[in-house]
GROMACS .gro file of C-alpha atoms in nm:
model
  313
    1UNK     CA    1  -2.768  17.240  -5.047
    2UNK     CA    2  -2.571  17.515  -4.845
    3UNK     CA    3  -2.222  17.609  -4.983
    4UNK     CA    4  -1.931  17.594  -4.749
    5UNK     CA    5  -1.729  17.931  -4.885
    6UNK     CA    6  -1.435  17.933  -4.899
    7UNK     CA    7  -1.408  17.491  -5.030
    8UNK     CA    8  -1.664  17.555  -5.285
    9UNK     CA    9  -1.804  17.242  -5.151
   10UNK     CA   10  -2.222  17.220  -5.053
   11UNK     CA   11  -2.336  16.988  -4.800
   12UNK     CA   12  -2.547  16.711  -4.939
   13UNK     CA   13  -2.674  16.369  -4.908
   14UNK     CA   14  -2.367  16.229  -4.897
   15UNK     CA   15  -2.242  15.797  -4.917
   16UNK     CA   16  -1.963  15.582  -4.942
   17UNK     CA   17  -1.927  15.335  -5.254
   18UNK     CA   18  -1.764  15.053  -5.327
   19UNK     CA   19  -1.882  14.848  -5.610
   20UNK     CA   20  -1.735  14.476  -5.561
   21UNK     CA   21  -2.039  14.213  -5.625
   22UNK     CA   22  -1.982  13.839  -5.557
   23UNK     CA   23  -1.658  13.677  -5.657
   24UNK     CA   24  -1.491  14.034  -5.695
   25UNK     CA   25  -1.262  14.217  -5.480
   26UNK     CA   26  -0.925  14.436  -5.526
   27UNK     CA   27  -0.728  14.147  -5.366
   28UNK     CA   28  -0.812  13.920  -5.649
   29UNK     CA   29  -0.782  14.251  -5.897
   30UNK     CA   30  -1.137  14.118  -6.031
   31UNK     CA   31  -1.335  14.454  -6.045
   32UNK     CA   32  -1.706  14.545  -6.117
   33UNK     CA   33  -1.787  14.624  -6.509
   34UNK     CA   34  -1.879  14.963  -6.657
   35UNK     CA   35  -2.242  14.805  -6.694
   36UNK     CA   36  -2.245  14.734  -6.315
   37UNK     CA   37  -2.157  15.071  -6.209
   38UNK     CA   38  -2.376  15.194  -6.413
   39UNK     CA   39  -2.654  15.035  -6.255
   40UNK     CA   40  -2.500  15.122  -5.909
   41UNK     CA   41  -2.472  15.486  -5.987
   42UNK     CA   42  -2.825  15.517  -6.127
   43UNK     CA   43  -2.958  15.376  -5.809
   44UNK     CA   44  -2.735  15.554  -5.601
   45UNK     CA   45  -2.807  15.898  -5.756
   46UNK     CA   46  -3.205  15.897  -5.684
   47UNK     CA   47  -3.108  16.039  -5.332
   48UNK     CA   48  -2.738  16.058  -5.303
   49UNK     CA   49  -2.533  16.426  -5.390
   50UNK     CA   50  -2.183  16.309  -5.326
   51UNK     CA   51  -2.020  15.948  -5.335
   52UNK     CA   52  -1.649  15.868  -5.186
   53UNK     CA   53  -1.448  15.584  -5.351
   54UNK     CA   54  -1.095  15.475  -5.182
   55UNK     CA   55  -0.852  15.402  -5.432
   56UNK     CA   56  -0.731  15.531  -5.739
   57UNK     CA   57  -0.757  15.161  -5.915
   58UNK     CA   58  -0.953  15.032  -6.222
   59UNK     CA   59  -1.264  15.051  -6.004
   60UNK     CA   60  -1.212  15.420  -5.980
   61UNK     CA   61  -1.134  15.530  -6.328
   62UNK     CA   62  -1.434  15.323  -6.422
   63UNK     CA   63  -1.658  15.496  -6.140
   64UNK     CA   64  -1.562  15.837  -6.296
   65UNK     CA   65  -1.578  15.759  -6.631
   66UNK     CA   66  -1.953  15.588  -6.609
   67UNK     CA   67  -2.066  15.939  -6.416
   68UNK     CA   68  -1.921  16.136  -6.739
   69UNK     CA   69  -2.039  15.936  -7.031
   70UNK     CA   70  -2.387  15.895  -6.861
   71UNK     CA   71  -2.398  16.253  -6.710
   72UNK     CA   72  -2.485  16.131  -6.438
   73UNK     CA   73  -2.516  16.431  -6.122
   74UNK     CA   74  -2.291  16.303  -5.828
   75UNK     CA   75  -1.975  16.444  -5.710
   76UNK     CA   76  -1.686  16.247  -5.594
   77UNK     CA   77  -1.384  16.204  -5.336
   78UNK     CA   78  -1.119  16.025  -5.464
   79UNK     CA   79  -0.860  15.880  -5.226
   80UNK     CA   80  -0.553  15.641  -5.189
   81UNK     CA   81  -0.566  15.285  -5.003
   82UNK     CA   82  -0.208  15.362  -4.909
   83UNK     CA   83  -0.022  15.025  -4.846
   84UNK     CA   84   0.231  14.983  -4.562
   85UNK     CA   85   0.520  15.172  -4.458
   86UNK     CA   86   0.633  15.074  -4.119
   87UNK     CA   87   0.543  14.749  -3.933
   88UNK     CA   88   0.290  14.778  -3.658
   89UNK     CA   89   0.314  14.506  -3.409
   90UNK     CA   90  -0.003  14.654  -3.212
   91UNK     CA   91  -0.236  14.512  -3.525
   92UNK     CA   92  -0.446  14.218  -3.436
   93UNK     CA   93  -0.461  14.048  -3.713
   94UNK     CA   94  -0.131  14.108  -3.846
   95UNK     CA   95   0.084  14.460  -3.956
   96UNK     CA   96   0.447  14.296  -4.013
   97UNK     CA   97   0.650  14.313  -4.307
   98UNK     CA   98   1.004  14.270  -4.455
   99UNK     CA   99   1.189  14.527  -4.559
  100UNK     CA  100   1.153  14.454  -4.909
  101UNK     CA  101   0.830  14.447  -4.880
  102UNK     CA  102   0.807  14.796  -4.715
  103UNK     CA  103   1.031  14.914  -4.973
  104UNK     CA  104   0.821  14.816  -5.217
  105UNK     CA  105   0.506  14.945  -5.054
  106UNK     CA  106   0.661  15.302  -5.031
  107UNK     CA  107   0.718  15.320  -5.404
  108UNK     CA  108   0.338  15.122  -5.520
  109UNK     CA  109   0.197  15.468  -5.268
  110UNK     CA  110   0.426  15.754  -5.463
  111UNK     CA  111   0.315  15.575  -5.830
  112UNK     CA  112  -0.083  15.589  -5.681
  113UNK     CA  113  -0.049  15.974  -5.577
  114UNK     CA  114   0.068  15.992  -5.934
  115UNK     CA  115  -0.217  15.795  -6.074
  116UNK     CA  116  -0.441  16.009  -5.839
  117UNK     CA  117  -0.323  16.363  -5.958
  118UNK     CA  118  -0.389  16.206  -6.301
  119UNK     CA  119  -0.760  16.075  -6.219
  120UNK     CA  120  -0.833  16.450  -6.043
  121UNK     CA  121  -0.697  16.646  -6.325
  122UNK     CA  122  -0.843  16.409  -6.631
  123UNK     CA  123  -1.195  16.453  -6.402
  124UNK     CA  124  -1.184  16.800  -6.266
  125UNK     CA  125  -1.534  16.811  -6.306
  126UNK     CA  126  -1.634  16.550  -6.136
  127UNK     CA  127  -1.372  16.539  -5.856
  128UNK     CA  128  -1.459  16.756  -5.553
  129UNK     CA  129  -1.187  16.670  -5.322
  130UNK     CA  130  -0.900  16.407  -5.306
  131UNK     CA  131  -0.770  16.252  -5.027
  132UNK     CA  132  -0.398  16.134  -4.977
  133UNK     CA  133  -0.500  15.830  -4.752
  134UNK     CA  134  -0.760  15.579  -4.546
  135UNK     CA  135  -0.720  15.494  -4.161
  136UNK     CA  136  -0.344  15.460  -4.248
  137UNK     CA  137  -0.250  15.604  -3.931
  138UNK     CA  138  -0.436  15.420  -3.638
  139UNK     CA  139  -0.242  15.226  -3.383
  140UNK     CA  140  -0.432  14.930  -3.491
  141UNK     CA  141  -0.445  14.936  -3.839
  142UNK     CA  142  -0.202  14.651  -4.103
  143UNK     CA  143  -0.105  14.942  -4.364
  144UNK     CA  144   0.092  15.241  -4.097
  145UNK     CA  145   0.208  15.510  -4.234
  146UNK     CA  146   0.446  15.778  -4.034
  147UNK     CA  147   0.258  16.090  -3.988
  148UNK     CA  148   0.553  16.267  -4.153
  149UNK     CA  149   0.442  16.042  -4.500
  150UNK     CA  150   0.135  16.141  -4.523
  151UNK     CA  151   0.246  16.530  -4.534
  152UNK     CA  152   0.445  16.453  -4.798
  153UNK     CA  153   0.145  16.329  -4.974
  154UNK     CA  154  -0.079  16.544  -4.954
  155UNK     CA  155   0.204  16.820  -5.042
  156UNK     CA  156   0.267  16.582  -5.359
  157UNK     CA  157  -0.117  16.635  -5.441
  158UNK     CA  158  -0.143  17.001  -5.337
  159UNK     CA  159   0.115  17.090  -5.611
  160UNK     CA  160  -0.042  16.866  -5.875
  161UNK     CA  161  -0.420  16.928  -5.841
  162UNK     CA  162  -0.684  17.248  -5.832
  163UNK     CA  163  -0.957  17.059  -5.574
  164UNK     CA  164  -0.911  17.044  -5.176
  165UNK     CA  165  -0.710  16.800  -5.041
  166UNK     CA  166  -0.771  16.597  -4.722
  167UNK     CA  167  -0.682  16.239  -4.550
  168UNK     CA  168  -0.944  16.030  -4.408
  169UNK     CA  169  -0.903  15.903  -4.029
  170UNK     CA  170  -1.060  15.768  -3.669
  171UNK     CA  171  -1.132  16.053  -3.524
  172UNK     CA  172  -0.905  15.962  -3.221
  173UNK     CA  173  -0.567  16.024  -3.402
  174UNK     CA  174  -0.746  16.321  -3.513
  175UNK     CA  175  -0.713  16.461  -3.143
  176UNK     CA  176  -0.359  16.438  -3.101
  177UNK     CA  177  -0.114  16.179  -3.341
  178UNK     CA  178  -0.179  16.419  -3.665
  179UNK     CA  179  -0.222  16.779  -3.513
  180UNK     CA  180   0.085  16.840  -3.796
  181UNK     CA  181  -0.103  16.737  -4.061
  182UNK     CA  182  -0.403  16.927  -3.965
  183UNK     CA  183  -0.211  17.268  -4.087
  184UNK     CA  184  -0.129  17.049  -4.396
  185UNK     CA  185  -0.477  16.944  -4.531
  186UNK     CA  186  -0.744  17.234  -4.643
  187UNK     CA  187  -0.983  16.997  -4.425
  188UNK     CA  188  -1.038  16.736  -4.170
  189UNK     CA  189  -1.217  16.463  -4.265
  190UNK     CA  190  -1.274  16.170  -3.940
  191UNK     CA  191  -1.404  15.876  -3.854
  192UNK     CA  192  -1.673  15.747  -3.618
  193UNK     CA  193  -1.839  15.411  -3.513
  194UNK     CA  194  -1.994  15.362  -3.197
  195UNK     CA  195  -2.081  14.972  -3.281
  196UNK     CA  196  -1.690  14.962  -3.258
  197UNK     CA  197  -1.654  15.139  -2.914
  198UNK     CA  198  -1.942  14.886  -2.774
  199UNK     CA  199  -2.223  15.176  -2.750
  200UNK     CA  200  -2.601  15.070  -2.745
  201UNK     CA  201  -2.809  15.239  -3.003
  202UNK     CA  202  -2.951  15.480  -2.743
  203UNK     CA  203  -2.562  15.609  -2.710
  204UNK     CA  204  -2.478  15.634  -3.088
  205UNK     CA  205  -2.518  15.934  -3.239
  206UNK     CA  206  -2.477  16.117  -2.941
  207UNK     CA  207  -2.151  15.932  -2.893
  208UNK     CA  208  -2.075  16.008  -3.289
  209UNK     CA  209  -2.169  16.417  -3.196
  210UNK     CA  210  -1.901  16.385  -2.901
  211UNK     CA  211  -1.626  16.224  -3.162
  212UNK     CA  212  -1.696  16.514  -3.408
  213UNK     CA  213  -1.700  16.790  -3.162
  214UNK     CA  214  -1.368  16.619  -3.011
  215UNK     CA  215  -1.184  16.710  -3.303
  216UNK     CA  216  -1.391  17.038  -3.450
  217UNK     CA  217  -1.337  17.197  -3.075
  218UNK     CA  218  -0.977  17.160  -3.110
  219UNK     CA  219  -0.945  17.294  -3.446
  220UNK     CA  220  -1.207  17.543  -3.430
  221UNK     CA  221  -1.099  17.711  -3.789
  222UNK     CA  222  -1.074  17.421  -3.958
  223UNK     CA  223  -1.342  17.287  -4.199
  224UNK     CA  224  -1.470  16.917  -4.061
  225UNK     CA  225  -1.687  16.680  -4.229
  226UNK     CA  226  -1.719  16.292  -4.149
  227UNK     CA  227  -1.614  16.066  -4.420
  228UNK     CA  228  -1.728  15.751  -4.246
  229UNK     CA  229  -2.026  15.675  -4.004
  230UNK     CA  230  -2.260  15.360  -3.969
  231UNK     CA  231  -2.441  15.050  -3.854
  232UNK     CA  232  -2.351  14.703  -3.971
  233UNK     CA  233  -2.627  14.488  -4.003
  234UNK     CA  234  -2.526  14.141  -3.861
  235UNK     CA  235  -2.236  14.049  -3.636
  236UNK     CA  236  -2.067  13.705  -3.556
  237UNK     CA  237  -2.028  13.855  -3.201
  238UNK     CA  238  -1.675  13.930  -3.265
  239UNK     CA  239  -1.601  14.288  -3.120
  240UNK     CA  240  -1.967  14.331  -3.020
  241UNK     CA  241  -2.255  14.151  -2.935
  242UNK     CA  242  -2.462  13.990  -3.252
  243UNK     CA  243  -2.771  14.111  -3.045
  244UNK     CA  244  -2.666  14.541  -3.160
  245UNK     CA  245  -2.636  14.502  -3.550
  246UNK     CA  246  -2.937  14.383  -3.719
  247UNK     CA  247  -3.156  14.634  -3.958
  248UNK     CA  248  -3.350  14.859  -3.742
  249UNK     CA  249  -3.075  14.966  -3.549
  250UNK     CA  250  -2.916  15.061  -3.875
  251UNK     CA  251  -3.258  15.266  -3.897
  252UNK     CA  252  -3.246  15.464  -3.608
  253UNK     CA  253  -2.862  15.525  -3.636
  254UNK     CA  254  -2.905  15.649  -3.987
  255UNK     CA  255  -3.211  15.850  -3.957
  256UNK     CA  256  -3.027  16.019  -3.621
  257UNK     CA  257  -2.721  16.096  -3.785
  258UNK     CA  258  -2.853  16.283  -4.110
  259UNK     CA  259  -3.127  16.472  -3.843
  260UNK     CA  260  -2.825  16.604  -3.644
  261UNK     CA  261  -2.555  16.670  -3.946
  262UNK     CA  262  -2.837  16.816  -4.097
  263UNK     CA  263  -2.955  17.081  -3.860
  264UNK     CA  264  -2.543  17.153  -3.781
  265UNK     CA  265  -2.490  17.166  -4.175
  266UNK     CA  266  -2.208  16.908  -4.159
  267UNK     CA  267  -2.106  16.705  -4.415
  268UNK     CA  268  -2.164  16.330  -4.355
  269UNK     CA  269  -2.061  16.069  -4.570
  270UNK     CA  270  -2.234  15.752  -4.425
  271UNK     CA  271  -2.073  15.389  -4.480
  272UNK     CA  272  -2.190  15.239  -4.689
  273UNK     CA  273  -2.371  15.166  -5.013
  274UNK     CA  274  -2.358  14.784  -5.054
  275UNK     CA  275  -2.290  14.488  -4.854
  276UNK     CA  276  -1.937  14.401  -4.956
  277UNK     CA  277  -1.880  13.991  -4.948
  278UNK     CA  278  -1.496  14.048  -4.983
  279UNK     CA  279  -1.433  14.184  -4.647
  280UNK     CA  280  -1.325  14.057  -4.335
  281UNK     CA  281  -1.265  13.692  -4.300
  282UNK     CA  282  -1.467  13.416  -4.442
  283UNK     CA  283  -1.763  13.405  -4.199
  284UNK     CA  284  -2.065  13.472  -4.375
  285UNK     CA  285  -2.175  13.655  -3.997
  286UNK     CA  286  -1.818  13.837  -4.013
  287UNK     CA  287  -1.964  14.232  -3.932
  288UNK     CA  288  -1.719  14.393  -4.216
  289UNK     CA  289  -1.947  14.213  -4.481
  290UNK     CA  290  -2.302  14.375  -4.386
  291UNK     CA  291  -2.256  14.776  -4.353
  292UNK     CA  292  -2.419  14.867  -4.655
  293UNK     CA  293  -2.799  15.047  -4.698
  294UNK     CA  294  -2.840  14.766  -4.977
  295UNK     CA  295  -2.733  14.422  -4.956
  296UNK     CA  296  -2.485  14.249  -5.191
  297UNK     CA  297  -2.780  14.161  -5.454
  298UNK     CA  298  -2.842  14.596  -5.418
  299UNK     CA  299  -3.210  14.496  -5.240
  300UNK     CA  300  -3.332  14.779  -4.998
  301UNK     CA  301  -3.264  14.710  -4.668
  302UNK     CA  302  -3.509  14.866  -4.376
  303UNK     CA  303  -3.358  15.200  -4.407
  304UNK     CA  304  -3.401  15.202  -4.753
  305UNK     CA  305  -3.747  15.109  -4.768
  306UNK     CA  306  -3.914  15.458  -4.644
  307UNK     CA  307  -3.775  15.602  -4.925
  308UNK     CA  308  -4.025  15.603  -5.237
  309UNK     CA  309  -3.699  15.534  -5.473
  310UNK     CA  310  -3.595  15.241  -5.318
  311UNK     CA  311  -3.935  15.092  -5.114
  312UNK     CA  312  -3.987  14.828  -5.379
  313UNK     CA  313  -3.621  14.733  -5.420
   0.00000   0.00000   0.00000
């Protein structure tokens, strides 16, 4: 792995993970048991350097504490699911509030930077970077947060940690909306889906090189890595055709990505581990449910299956 300088951070194999198995999910505050993770982890580490988890909840603490009983050799990213601040009436499927509840929301996201500081001092170790939010800034997104917020936050976790600190976003706001925060954060970390922007798989990863360089050309001395990139796996044709997500176009997306981020020596976190049952709305089909390299049951999908590890999975 080559060593980016001045973060003391290599670039790796590099995945999101989120642990939630059937009947579990944050919403319902039912999370996945040390023994689970465990398992998780185990499989997880036969090829993966770096994982990034999204929350500072039970889930996490669990996450970091399985890696140092069982010495297990992954890094981590730690983040914030920062809840809302503002009402957003440009969210589809609903970003509006009372002010109570906005009140409320602003104090649950100063206790979790708290509760983060905590989890990235008690792990220093472990913890590579932190970052002070997730997609929390997109004009469509149900949790916005001013712009002016999240500086505050990641000041907040500047002052009370020794890693990096950096907030996770589409690359789009990226290009203009947070061009304050970029002086902020010691680096950028973005976004990209072309399933979402209705490319074909012959577009995608030259489409995901264009998104990167969209944001690394305008910063040009500031250190950017992808924290999310992928292919779901099955689609109810809701925001693209079922016909462009099935399991070899998760192939060829994957296998594309890591060839370019690896030649260019960018960091590339790719979403995600597992299938996650929880998300999205309660179509079996419903896209959000099928992103990961394994499904829910952590069998090897296609992707998986070139790799000795995991071909009999």
């Amino acid at each position: 792995m080559e060593k980016i300088e001045e973060l003391n951070i290599k670039v790796g194999n590099a995945i999101c993970y989120s642990g939630y198995r059937q009947g579990q999910s944050p919403a319902l505050g039912k999370y996945p048991t040390y023994q689970q993770i465990k398992e998780d982890l185990m499989l997880l580490n036969k090829n993966w350097d770096y994982i990034r988890i999204y929350d500072a909840s039970e889930h996490a603490r669990t996450v970091l504490e399985v890696i140092k009983n069982e010495k297990i050799d992954v890094k981590v990213m730690i983040g914030v699911c920062l809840e809302a601040e503002i009402n957003n009436s440009q969210c589809p499927w609903g970003g509006i509030y009372s002010d109570e509840q906005l009140e409320k929301n602003k104090r649950t996201n100063k206790n979790d930077m708290q509760t983060l500081i905590n989890l990235a001092d008690q792990f220093q170790d472990i913890v590579f970077s932190v970052s002070a939010g997730n997609e929390a800034t997109a004009e469509w997104t149900d949790h916005l947060v001013p712009v002016e917020s999240v500086i505050e936050y990641v000041r907040t976790l500047k002052k009370g940690i020794k890693q990096p600190v950096t907030y996770c976003e589409n690359y789009i706001p990226w290009q203009w909306k947070l061009s304050s925060l970029v002086d902020e954060v010691d680096f950028i970390s973005l976004h990209t889906y072309p399933i979402w922007e209705y490319k074909s798989i012959d577009e995608a990863v030259n489409f995901t090189i264009q998104n990167y360089y969209s944001v690394k050309n305008r910063y040009p001395n500031k250190f950017v890595i992808i924290t999310e990139a992928g292919w779901t796996t099955k689609s109810n044709g809701h925001g693209f055709p079922q016909y462009n997500a099935n399991e070899q176009y998760q192939e060829i997306y994957y296998e594309n990505l890591l060839k370019w981020s690896n030649q260019e020596n960018i960091l590339s976190f790719i979403f995600e581990a597992f299938d996650e049952e929880w998300k999205g709305s309660s179509d079996p089909m419903e896209p959000e449910k099928h992103w990961g390299l394994f499904t829910i049951e952590r069998k090897s999908k296609r992707v998986m299956k070139k790799i000795p590890h995991y071909a009999n999975i």
